[in-house]
Amino acid sequence: MFGAAPDPAIWNMTDHQTADPHEIPDLTEAEAAEELRHLAETIAHHDRAYHQHDAPEITDAEYDALRRRNAAIEARFPDLIRSDSPTHRVGDTPETGFAKLRHRVPMLSLDNAFDTEEFAEFLARARRFLGWTEAMAVVGEPKIDGLSINLTYENGRFVHGATRGDGTEGEDVTANLRTMQALPLRLSGNAPAFIEIRGEVFMTKADFLALNEAQLAAEAKVFANPRNAAAGSLRQLDPRITAQRPLSLFAYAQGETSEPVAESHWVYLQRLRDWGFTVNPLSRRLETEEEAAAFQAGIAEQRATLPYDIDGVVYKIDDLGLERRLGFVGRAPRWAIAWKFPAEQATTILREIRIQVGRTGALTPVAELEPVNVGGVLVARSTLHNEDEIARKDVRIGDTVVLQRAGDVIPQIVSVIAERRPPDSVPYVYPDICPACGSHAVRPPGEVVRRCTGGLTCPAQRVERLIHFVSRAAFDIDGLGEKTIQEFYAEDWLHSPADLFRLPAREAEIATRDGWGKLSARNLSRAIEARRRIPLERLIFALGIRRIGESNAKLLARHYGNYAHWREQMLAASEIGSEERIGLGSIIGIGPAIAEELAEFFGEPRNVATLDELAAKLTVEDAAQPQATDSEIAGKVVVFTGTLETMTRPEAKARAETMGAKVTDSVSKKTDLVVVGTDAGSKARRAGELGVKTVTELEWRALAGFD
Ligand SMILES: [Zn+2]
């Protein structure tokens, strides 16, 4: 994703091609639903970071892994596919006010080749498709790592331009494009009455470094690489800022046109020059495969000294007549391919391993490096992915490491050079304490990420948790949006959920703030006060415990009935092997993995303290229970026998009694109902002899209103 900005529609195809439902053998439906919800949020977050803020936080590989996991779960549980599923959503939704502009002809994404064989196969495929036996000339053009745009000219005048977007429609950045020196506002010579011209907006390496220096001096955002700098500069809401940014442009393709302008791509490039565009001067027409391979090698050799970043060479079949016949497969043309370079590498020394805590509590290791130039970009930091990765590569502080930039924004550590390891080096020990808050950090079985369990108290997660806390399905407090929470957090007014209920005391102060008045401050106080009474299920959901979504919160609330009982049971359940823990894990729809998340939450004293502080300010409403008098088992004498799979015996007994039944130990003529678990012995036989009604555990659950 972070390389050449491939088409989201293509990722989606790939998602499903590689989706293997067998990868997720032991996920319950509830867990799957919860994880899909989480993945939808996470992927949307990274889409925003990439597309809107031009500041990706994870690598291509990690992003792809998230999407694959999502697709695999969807393949196994098709009924759970969400309306906001990342599979269906096409990325690149602008955060800001750019209008959408539809491309007359879609902007395609290219298939990749990585070596001579794959390139030869591309040509062979095209020949087979056409039944062509002669040589097929191609045009090779260095593949610039920039931002693709579509420019529309009418009667020789530039009328509008758009980013590539999802390939079908992009953002209208006409005003910004107009400020670019490199863009002809009028075409010279004879141009068709209507023509779409495609090109790449980019920033040279020198301009990028100078811009970052200026940004640094102004304490403004520093860009990760020239591509992000170009994208960030072109997508400014204020064109005056774009005007100050050193953007370059190479034109290289056509979209819709009112009349044909050339018989071959090579001639078309010449026409682009005639009209006033810059065409990459390194572009060549190549008669044979051998010429193309030699060209590829030549460009690769020049790569480091070129003034701009490239990540390969694009080859297009020169004959535009053949190009039309070849058409597309999926959304990639059959007549073009991107032959990518192998990743760029450099070696440097790893100074420190720093653990970052993300907004969801994930601990991520970051390598602090002796700064080194990798493919024209100064690199001082690199992701180490996760603790397994560190262990697998045995990365240690002080090691000399091989860094790689593979079109990725964030370089990766490929390997360690063992011969250069300092003699006193020791294996890296991954922390099990959150560096941001000191809570314990745990890694659920089967997962790669270690997480801070201090969600409600951890400074790295607080704002995120508070936003969740007031969200609609949780405390649903009107007038408290993300921005306000951030503001109040910055004021030191809002650190924990309990602080929310201290806000009404600041009503007068809030009323005087920018954007507030007496009425809005009053309304906020009212909205908060109204939530001092809260249903148990909303409170449970609001805590933002991992995997506890709305439906699981509801299950727990119904199961435990009231807040005091739930709290007490959860505290007891934080002990591994306790009866309460087993009981929790055997609730249908909860299961051991979710039980573990709850246990981790309650196992962290800081969380319990925060919860208690909050609960002291609330009246928590009991969960709605089936009425004893309505119950089919009211007044009945019930006996349990055998092992119950979904609940403990004490719980089953308690439930029966709540429903108005009497539970006895032995079966007699007075017994109305025997609940038969597995390995039931004499009592089940006796019930048979006496003709007493027996039910299975599942039937019992239905009678007792569990399901
Ligand atoms: Zn923490």
XYZ file of C-alpha atoms and ligand atoms in Angstrom:
708
model
C 0.000 0.000 0.000
C 2.687 2.466 0.880
C 4.711 2.108 -2.249
C 3.185 3.048 -5.510
C -0.320 3.638 -4.124
C -1.982 0.665 -5.771
C -5.671 0.709 -6.471
C -7.820 -0.188 -3.449
C -10.052 -2.249 -5.705
C -7.046 -4.396 -6.516
C -6.273 -4.980 -2.838
C -9.828 -6.116 -2.393
C -9.439 -8.722 -5.083
C -6.208 -9.839 -3.529
C -7.823 -9.963 -0.096
C -10.297 -12.516 -1.249
C -7.937 -14.479 -3.394
C -5.710 -15.092 -0.417
C -8.473 -15.318 2.166
C -8.406 -18.707 3.796
C -11.206 -19.361 6.265
C -9.173 -22.231 7.719
C -6.667 -19.749 9.069
C -9.066 -19.029 11.906
C -9.996 -22.381 13.317
C -11.236 -21.558 16.793
C -13.004 -18.243 16.593
C -16.546 -18.109 17.952
C -19.107 -16.060 16.125
C -19.076 -13.448 18.863
C -15.302 -13.218 18.761
C -15.397 -12.965 14.998
C -17.942 -10.139 15.114
C -15.894 -8.323 17.692
C -12.680 -8.739 15.769
C -14.299 -7.591 12.525
C -15.474 -4.472 14.317
C -11.982 -3.877 15.606
C -10.395 -4.520 12.213
C -12.815 -2.163 10.486
C -11.793 0.575 12.900
C -8.095 -0.175 12.723
C -7.956 -0.353 8.950
C -9.995 2.847 8.629
C -7.552 4.506 10.999
C -4.562 3.492 8.892
C -6.360 4.505 5.705
C -6.840 7.947 7.205
C -3.259 8.147 8.364
C -2.076 7.263 4.894
C -4.488 9.047 2.630
C -5.532 12.080 4.607
C -2.581 12.878 6.756
C 0.084 11.471 4.458
C 1.644 9.986 7.570
C 1.429 6.184 7.603
C 2.040 4.451 10.920
C 2.538 0.871 9.787
C 4.275 -0.877 6.917
C 2.717 -2.303 3.779
C 3.150 -5.796 5.110
C 1.397 -5.056 8.395
C -1.419 -3.293 6.612
C -1.842 -6.181 4.200
C -1.870 -8.625 7.109
C -4.765 -6.721 8.696
C -6.744 -6.837 5.476
C -6.026 -10.524 4.948
C -7.135 -11.334 8.475
C -10.329 -9.358 7.895
C -11.014 -11.155 4.631
C -10.312 -14.564 6.167
C -12.805 -13.948 8.967
C -15.370 -12.662 6.491
C -14.875 -15.739 4.338
C -15.605 -17.973 7.321
C -18.476 -15.863 8.699
C -20.126 -14.271 5.661
C -23.174 -13.339 7.734
C -21.040 -11.091 9.888
C -19.733 -8.907 7.061
C -20.223 -5.344 8.225
C -21.720 -2.503 6.245
C -18.485 -0.616 6.875
C -16.308 -3.610 6.004
C -12.866 -2.535 4.743
C -13.367 -5.032 1.905
C -16.211 -2.992 0.511
C -14.945 0.431 1.302
C -12.683 1.995 -1.220
C -9.975 3.961 0.545
C -8.853 7.504 0.078
C -11.870 9.388 1.335
C -10.721 12.941 1.802
C -11.040 14.320 5.289
C -11.261 17.843 4.024
C -13.393 19.744 1.637
C -12.119 18.693 -1.770
C -14.910 18.084 -4.230
C -14.984 14.760 -6.064
C -14.125 14.676 -9.719
C -14.902 11.675 -11.887
C -12.325 10.517 -14.424
C -13.834 10.022 -17.879
C -11.575 6.989 -18.327
C -10.595 5.176 -15.111
C -7.023 5.557 -13.891
C -5.673 2.046 -13.738
C -3.161 0.401 -11.532
C -0.424 -1.713 -12.981
C 0.578 -5.285 -12.440
C 4.129 -5.771 -11.256
C 7.070 -7.773 -12.539
C 10.149 -8.338 -10.424
C 12.554 -10.089 -12.790
C 13.322 -10.886 -16.409
C 11.119 -13.998 -16.437
C 8.081 -12.122 -15.177
C 8.676 -9.367 -17.692
C 9.010 -11.933 -20.520
C 5.774 -13.552 -19.336
C 4.008 -10.180 -19.560
C 4.976 -9.874 -23.232
C 4.182 -13.531 -23.922
C 0.711 -13.085 -22.417
C 0.047 -10.060 -24.619
C 1.212 -11.987 -27.715
C -0.933 -14.994 -26.865
C -3.937 -12.743 -26.305
C -3.537 -11.155 -29.733
C -2.185 -14.216 -31.547
C 0.816 -12.029 -32.369
C 4.064 -13.578 -33.568
C 6.186 -10.575 -34.474
C 8.301 -8.496 -32.141
C 6.371 -6.122 -29.961
C 8.068 -2.820 -29.201
C 7.553 -1.227 -25.810
C 8.256 2.189 -24.335
C 10.084 2.219 -21.017
C 9.633 5.139 -18.597
C 11.102 5.400 -15.094
C 8.345 4.909 -12.560
C 8.269 8.019 -10.400
C 7.222 7.632 -6.794
C 4.773 10.521 -6.699
C 1.104 11.290 -6.957
C -0.850 10.418 -10.118
C -3.129 13.105 -11.475
C -5.600 13.512 -14.291
C -5.609 16.861 -16.133
C -8.461 17.964 -18.361
C -7.939 20.435 -21.209
C -10.693 21.933 -23.313
C -9.799 23.877 -26.439
C -6.222 23.880 -25.226
C -7.011 25.381 -21.830
C -6.519 23.659 -18.503
C -9.997 23.349 -16.992
C -9.546 20.992 -14.090
C -7.404 18.343 -12.503
C -7.921 15.597 -9.970
C -5.903 13.167 -7.918
C -6.179 9.527 -8.806
C -8.377 8.750 -5.791
C -9.874 5.310 -6.115
C -9.178 5.210 -9.846
C -12.719 6.182 -10.770
C -12.955 9.509 -9.036
C -10.439 11.637 -7.231
C -10.216 14.941 -5.434
C -10.603 18.156 -7.352
C -7.262 19.888 -6.808
C -7.588 22.268 -9.769
C -6.819 25.415 -7.780
C -3.648 23.865 -6.399
C -2.504 22.500 -9.755
C -2.884 25.965 -11.267
C -0.148 27.207 -8.961
C 2.387 24.724 -10.373
C 5.037 26.159 -12.674
C 5.418 22.802 -14.398
C 1.789 22.641 -15.498
C 0.915 24.325 -18.829
C -2.290 26.325 -18.385
C -2.537 26.532 -22.192
C -1.356 23.847 -24.552
C 0.833 25.082 -27.382
C 0.391 23.821 -30.941
C -2.603 21.798 -32.095
C -4.382 19.948 -29.357
C -7.718 18.077 -29.522
C -10.786 20.040 -28.416
C -11.010 17.784 -25.376
C -8.250 15.722 -23.842
C -7.399 14.143 -20.501
C -3.689 13.935 -19.766
C -2.225 11.808 -17.013
C 0.970 12.525 -15.172
C 2.821 12.269 -11.923
C 3.286 15.147 -9.489
C 6.455 14.617 -7.495
C 9.109 16.319 -5.441
C 12.806 15.974 -6.166
C 15.027 14.577 -3.426
C 16.789 17.927 -2.994
C 13.511 19.842 -2.763
C 12.198 17.295 -0.287
C 15.203 17.626 2.039
C 15.051 21.443 1.847
C 11.310 21.425 2.570
C 11.759 19.189 5.582
C 14.491 21.431 6.917
C 12.206 24.441 6.591
C 9.348 22.506 8.215
C 11.624 21.500 11.058
C 12.721 25.096 11.586
C 9.069 26.166 11.657
C 8.212 23.283 14.003
C 5.804 22.021 11.357
C 5.159 18.479 10.184
C 8.136 16.666 8.682
C 7.375 14.331 5.772
C 8.460 10.722 5.675
C 9.596 10.770 2.053
C 9.269 12.752 -1.180
C 6.059 10.973 -2.144
C 4.310 11.958 1.067
C 5.678 15.478 0.764
C 4.304 15.791 -2.774
C 0.914 14.409 -1.754
C 0.748 16.600 1.336
C 1.682 19.670 -0.692
C -0.774 19.105 -3.497
C -3.636 18.329 -1.145
C -3.519 21.625 0.720
C -6.817 23.390 1.265
C -5.050 26.688 0.757
C -3.561 26.858 -2.772
C -1.138 29.553 -1.576
C 0.663 26.891 0.417
C 0.836 24.595 -2.593
C 2.237 27.512 -4.591
C 5.206 27.684 -2.214
C 5.993 23.996 -2.512
C 8.490 22.844 -5.110
C 6.365 20.401 -7.103
C 7.433 18.885 -10.411
C 5.403 17.108 -13.058
C 6.045 14.464 -15.697
C 3.244 13.715 -18.157
C 3.011 10.150 -19.456
C -0.422 8.955 -20.533
C -3.767 9.873 -22.000
C -7.317 9.392 -20.811
C -10.340 10.421 -22.843
C -9.681 12.397 -26.010
C -12.020 13.934 -28.605
C -9.766 12.789 -31.473
C -6.858 10.374 -31.784
C -3.542 12.133 -31.330
C -1.031 9.404 -32.213
C -0.638 5.873 -33.548
C 1.941 4.956 -30.956
C 2.729 5.796 -27.381
C 6.164 6.987 -28.388
C 4.673 9.548 -30.774
C 2.137 10.495 -28.111
C 4.986 11.334 -25.709
C 6.405 13.607 -28.398
C 3.043 15.355 -28.699
C 2.989 15.895 -24.948
C 6.343 17.668 -25.292
C 4.978 19.772 -28.166
C 2.056 20.861 -26.001
C 4.422 22.081 -23.319
C 4.691 19.188 -20.874
C 7.845 17.710 -19.489
C 8.226 14.059 -20.367
C 10.813 12.036 -18.503
C 13.937 12.437 -20.669
C 15.101 8.921 -19.821
C 12.113 7.327 -21.598
C 13.065 5.048 -24.517
C 11.384 3.050 -27.239
C 12.652 -0.523 -27.018
C 12.326 -2.990 -29.877
C 12.986 -6.260 -28.091
C 12.895 -7.957 -24.713
C 16.694 -7.859 -24.584
C 16.718 -4.124 -25.124
C 14.167 -3.727 -22.373
C 16.225 -5.828 -19.954
C 19.328 -3.766 -20.727
C 17.314 -0.575 -20.228
C 16.044 -1.849 -16.876
C 19.594 -2.587 -15.726
C 20.798 0.818 -16.902
C 18.077 2.705 -15.032
C 18.697 0.622 -11.915
C 22.335 1.694 -12.033
C 21.423 5.368 -12.283
C 18.739 5.139 -9.648
C 20.720 6.429 -6.667
C 21.996 9.444 -8.600
C 18.680 10.437 -10.155
C 17.280 13.666 -8.688
C 13.964 11.943 -7.849
C 12.778 8.676 -6.317
C 11.827 5.868 -8.654
C 10.865 2.339 -7.754
C 11.015 0.700 -11.156
C 10.286 1.212 -14.828
C 6.871 1.184 -16.491
C 6.735 -0.597 -19.853
C 3.860 0.053 -22.233
C 3.244 -1.624 -25.556
C 4.034 1.090 -28.047
C 1.381 0.376 -30.696
C -1.799 2.104 -29.492
C -3.906 -0.025 -31.858
C -2.681 -3.154 -30.084
C -3.143 -1.421 -26.750
C -6.843 -0.907 -27.488
C -7.245 -4.549 -28.471
C -5.468 -5.771 -25.343
C -7.755 -3.902 -22.962
C -7.848 -4.767 -19.266
C -7.998 -7.673 -16.963
C -9.753 -6.673 -13.764
C -8.588 -3.123 -13.379
C -5.075 -3.548 -14.673
C -4.231 -3.051 -18.330
C -2.843 -5.996 -20.313
C -0.648 -3.585 -22.236
C 1.495 -2.215 -19.421
C 3.522 -3.477 -16.511
C 5.633 -1.989 -13.738
C 8.989 -3.750 -13.494
C 10.036 -3.007 -9.932
C 13.568 -2.753 -8.594
C 14.730 -4.932 -5.771
C 14.524 -3.187 -2.437
C 17.259 -0.751 -1.467
C 19.459 -1.659 1.431
C 21.956 -0.035 3.774
C 23.669 -1.021 7.010
C 23.786 0.943 10.232
C 23.965 0.579 14.002
C 20.940 0.081 16.206
C 21.298 2.476 19.133
C 18.166 1.753 21.125
C 14.892 -0.137 21.064
C 12.056 2.116 22.115
C 8.570 0.839 22.889
C 5.725 3.009 21.660
C 2.222 2.612 23.022
C -0.493 3.107 20.433
C -3.922 4.528 20.977
C -5.358 1.046 21.351
C -2.684 0.052 23.857
C -0.562 -1.952 21.434
C 3.132 -1.942 22.318
C 5.226 -1.453 19.202
C 8.997 -1.669 19.161
C 10.845 1.038 17.266
C 14.531 0.867 16.463
C 16.510 4.061 16.974
C 19.317 3.979 14.440
C 22.533 5.751 13.671
C 21.140 7.911 10.817
C 21.920 6.428 7.413
C 21.007 7.247 3.844
C 18.821 4.579 2.259
C 17.918 5.286 -1.346
C 18.151 9.041 -0.896
C 16.248 9.235 2.368
C 17.888 9.780 5.713
C 16.685 7.074 8.048
C 17.059 7.297 11.833
C 14.237 5.011 12.885
C 12.713 1.763 11.812
C 9.897 -0.460 12.919
C 10.700 -3.823 14.468
C 7.084 -4.994 14.039
C 6.623 -7.006 17.221
C 8.405 -8.984 19.867
C 8.458 -12.222 17.862
C 10.208 -10.429 15.065
C 12.889 -9.173 17.468
C 13.360 -12.660 18.863
C 13.355 -14.341 15.461
C 16.032 -12.022 14.080
C 17.719 -11.830 17.477
C 18.008 -8.069 17.160
C 20.014 -6.544 20.000
C 20.958 -3.052 21.064
C 24.354 -2.207 19.574
C 23.931 -4.545 16.597
C 24.850 -3.645 13.058
C 21.693 -4.190 11.051
C 20.744 -4.351 7.378
C 17.994 -1.865 6.566
C 15.720 -2.103 3.592
C 13.413 0.300 1.894
C 11.151 -1.621 -0.426
C 8.992 1.193 -1.690
C 7.815 1.290 1.889
C 7.715 4.505 3.767
C 9.148 2.978 6.891
C 12.339 1.036 6.317
C 12.600 -2.431 7.759
C 15.392 -4.267 9.464
C 16.108 -7.279 7.275
C 18.823 -8.935 9.291
C 21.603 -8.563 11.813
C 25.267 -8.844 10.880
C 26.351 -11.281 13.569
C 30.108 -10.824 12.992
C 29.845 -7.181 13.978
C 28.016 -7.821 17.221
C 29.656 -6.272 20.316
C 31.069 -8.984 22.632
C 29.040 -7.826 25.649
C 25.691 -7.824 23.851
C 22.693 -9.506 25.444
C 19.401 -10.667 23.910
C 16.671 -8.053 24.058
C 14.073 -8.615 26.751
C 10.659 -7.379 25.719
C 8.931 -5.395 28.477
C 5.819 -6.773 30.147
C 5.094 -3.399 31.710
C 3.617 -0.541 29.709
C 6.274 2.177 29.394
C 3.575 4.858 29.285
C 1.692 4.011 32.467
C 3.298 1.090 34.296
C 0.309 -1.249 33.946
C 1.076 -4.813 33.018
C 1.204 -5.524 29.322
C -0.077 -8.874 28.133
C -0.120 -10.891 25.017
C -3.154 -13.132 24.542
C -2.326 -16.623 23.291
C -2.227 -16.802 19.517
C -1.717 -13.070 19.079
C 1.454 -11.257 18.155
C 0.780 -7.946 19.823
C 1.385 -7.230 23.470
C -1.033 -4.709 24.917
C -1.169 -2.424 27.871
C -4.045 -3.458 30.130
C -4.367 -0.044 31.775
C -6.763 1.214 29.128
C -8.596 3.659 31.335
C -5.526 5.068 33.016
C -2.830 4.827 30.346
C -1.988 8.282 28.970
C -1.365 6.771 25.541
C -4.920 5.454 25.404
C -6.963 7.805 27.548
C -8.331 10.121 24.907
C -9.310 7.205 22.688
C -11.011 5.468 25.591
C -12.873 8.595 26.636
C -14.171 9.049 23.103
C -15.414 5.486 23.217
C -16.802 6.037 26.705
C -19.174 8.809 25.632
C -20.078 7.224 22.290
C -23.645 6.433 21.382
C -23.819 2.800 22.500
C -21.947 3.641 25.700
C -22.730 6.717 27.817
C -24.101 8.554 24.793
C -23.334 12.072 25.971
C -24.458 14.735 23.550
C -22.127 17.661 23.020
C -18.951 15.765 23.877
C -17.196 15.071 20.614
C -13.631 14.009 19.973
C -12.451 17.596 19.695
C -14.005 18.653 22.989
C -12.583 15.632 24.765
C -9.141 16.498 23.460
C -9.567 20.087 24.595
C -10.708 19.144 28.074
C -7.973 16.552 28.294
C -5.406 19.206 27.443
C -6.897 21.427 30.174
C -6.372 18.603 32.672
C -10.108 18.455 33.285
C -10.720 15.050 31.844
C -8.397 12.166 32.520
C -10.686 9.356 33.558
C -14.361 8.541 33.066
C -15.121 9.721 36.602
C -13.857 13.187 35.622
C -16.785 13.459 33.229
C -19.095 13.786 36.181
C -16.927 16.585 37.547
C -17.480 18.664 34.418
C -20.868 20.057 35.520
C -19.023 21.785 38.388
C -17.060 23.660 35.731
C -20.134 24.756 33.832
C -19.507 28.484 34.328
C -15.915 28.115 33.198
C -16.918 26.035 30.166
C -19.486 28.660 29.178
C -16.728 31.241 28.712
C -14.615 29.068 26.415
C -14.285 29.631 22.670
C -17.187 28.051 20.861
C -19.224 27.686 24.061
C -21.948 29.749 25.643
C -24.187 29.562 28.691
C -26.739 27.446 26.879
C -24.351 24.892 25.413
C -22.505 24.552 28.731
C -25.828 24.053 30.486
C -26.870 21.448 27.950
C -23.626 19.576 28.390
C -24.094 19.511 32.166
C -27.629 18.223 31.702
C -26.520 15.527 29.282
C -23.876 14.373 31.752
C -26.150 14.479 34.792
C -28.753 12.464 32.908
C -26.234 9.653 32.607
C -25.634 9.221 36.295
C -28.218 6.467 35.915
C -26.856 3.962 33.463
C -27.895 0.442 32.469
C -25.303 -2.181 33.400
C -24.752 -3.261 29.795
C -23.868 0.271 28.735
C -21.435 0.636 31.586
C -19.722 -2.646 30.668
C -19.500 -1.656 27.012
C -18.232 1.838 27.860
C -15.145 0.470 29.610
C -13.701 -0.341 26.199
C -12.361 -3.725 27.244
C -10.996 -5.443 24.210
C -13.491 -7.780 22.487
C -16.328 -6.549 24.671
C -18.601 -4.997 22.105
C -22.232 -4.157 22.551
C -23.512 -7.693 22.213
C -20.992 -9.205 24.626
C -21.691 -6.432 27.122
C -25.366 -7.303 26.906
C -24.615 -11.001 27.414
C -22.547 -10.260 30.502
C -25.126 -7.888 31.940
C -27.918 -10.417 31.520
C -25.779 -13.188 32.892
C -24.617 -11.421 36.036
C -27.678 -9.295 36.584
C -26.347 -6.416 38.656
C -23.217 -4.337 38.920
C -22.039 -5.477 42.364
C -22.357 -9.134 41.406
C -20.621 -8.606 38.092
C -17.724 -6.715 39.669
C -17.258 -9.323 42.362
C -17.390 -12.184 39.864
C -14.930 -10.479 37.513
C -12.454 -9.843 40.303
C -12.652 -13.497 41.269
C -12.418 -14.506 37.608
C -9.132 -12.683 37.183
C -7.623 -15.654 39.011
C -6.701 -18.318 36.474
C -8.442 -21.614 37.180
C -10.959 -20.135 39.616
C -14.521 -21.391 39.397
C -15.622 -17.875 38.429
C -13.106 -17.826 35.597
C -14.320 -21.150 34.270
C -17.902 -19.997 34.645
C -17.169 -16.817 32.709
C -15.409 -18.662 29.891
C -18.234 -21.126 29.550
C -20.952 -18.544 28.987
C -22.205 -19.173 25.469
C -20.982 -16.348 23.257
C -18.166 -15.383 25.618
C -15.596 -18.186 25.564
C -12.083 -18.411 27.013
C -10.452 -15.722 24.841
C -12.944 -13.062 25.853
C -12.833 -14.273 29.457
C -9.111 -13.674 29.330
C -9.564 -10.061 28.222
C -11.957 -9.431 31.103
C -9.616 -11.147 33.516
C -6.712 -9.004 32.310
C -8.750 -5.876 32.810
C -9.760 -6.788 36.328
C -6.307 -8.147 37.093
C -4.904 -4.629 36.777
C -5.544 -2.779 40.066
C -5.416 0.612 38.316
C -8.416 -0.361 36.227
C -10.378 -1.509 39.241
C -9.577 1.738 41.066
C -10.731 3.756 38.045
C -13.885 1.700 37.759
C -14.680 2.072 41.451
C -14.136 5.797 41.306
C -16.558 5.955 38.390
C -19.143 3.608 39.878
C -19.256 5.740 43.042
C -20.740 8.505 40.897
C -23.334 6.317 39.217
C -26.529 4.453 39.805
C -26.137 1.327 37.742
C -29.424 -0.209 36.666
C -29.744 -3.972 36.918
C -30.037 -5.903 33.692
C -33.517 -6.885 32.652
C -34.176 -10.454 33.841
C -36.902 -12.793 32.716
C -39.690 -12.505 35.294
C -39.877 -15.411 37.729
C -43.656 -15.488 37.538
C -43.654 -15.740 33.732
C -41.237 -18.584 33.837
C -42.186 -22.112 32.836
C -40.122 -23.451 35.714
C -41.609 -21.296 38.461
C -42.727 -23.512 41.300
C -41.132 -26.633 39.777
C -38.736 -28.993 41.536
C -35.551 -29.311 39.502
C -32.583 -31.700 39.741
C -29.302 -31.325 37.917
C -27.202 -34.335 37.005
C -23.996 -34.863 35.026
C -21.558 -32.192 33.884
C -22.911 -28.975 32.445
C -20.904 -27.580 29.554
C -22.001 -23.971 29.444
C -22.284 -23.025 33.093
C -21.202 -24.188 36.497
C -23.547 -26.127 38.749
C -23.792 -23.257 41.311
C -24.698 -20.852 38.561
C -27.343 -23.180 37.146
C -28.809 -23.618 40.608
C -28.842 -19.899 41.306
C -30.548 -19.233 38.023
C -33.206 -21.855 38.633
C -33.929 -20.309 42.024
C -34.174 -16.823 40.543
C -36.777 -18.212 38.213
C -38.818 -19.479 41.109
C -37.805 -23.146 40.941
C -36.718 -25.337 43.845
C -33.485 -27.261 43.316
C -33.006 -30.598 45.065
C -30.239 -33.177 44.958
C -32.108 -36.436 44.474
C -34.772 -37.550 42.040
C -38.120 -38.556 43.484
C -41.746 -38.635 42.428
C -41.956 -34.989 43.503
C -39.311 -34.005 40.953
C -40.728 -32.115 37.979
C -37.650 -31.763 35.822
C -34.204 -33.372 35.555
C -31.541 -31.464 33.643
C -29.189 -34.060 32.189
C -25.601 -33.049 31.464
C -22.863 -35.255 30.057
C -21.798 -38.426 31.872
C -25.042 -38.445 33.817
C -25.401 -41.559 35.930
C -28.015 -43.011 38.251
C -30.187 -39.905 38.591
C -30.925 -39.895 34.875
C -31.831 -43.595 35.065
C -34.042 -42.989 38.055
C -35.852 -40.179 36.245
C -36.514 -42.632 33.407
C -37.906 -45.221 35.802
C -40.187 -42.693 37.519
C -41.297 -41.116 34.265
C -39.958 -37.689 35.313
C -39.427 -35.249 32.458
C -35.750 -34.822 31.431
C -34.210 -32.020 29.385
C -30.777 -31.493 27.871
C -28.561 -28.637 28.898
C -29.464 -26.677 25.778
C -33.168 -27.126 26.431
C -32.533 -25.983 29.981
C -30.836 -22.834 28.757
C -33.894 -22.020 26.694
C -36.241 -22.675 29.616
C -34.139 -20.539 31.929
C -33.976 -17.724 29.425
C -30.211 -17.775 28.897
C -30.325 -17.578 25.135
Zn -0.204 1.872 29.437
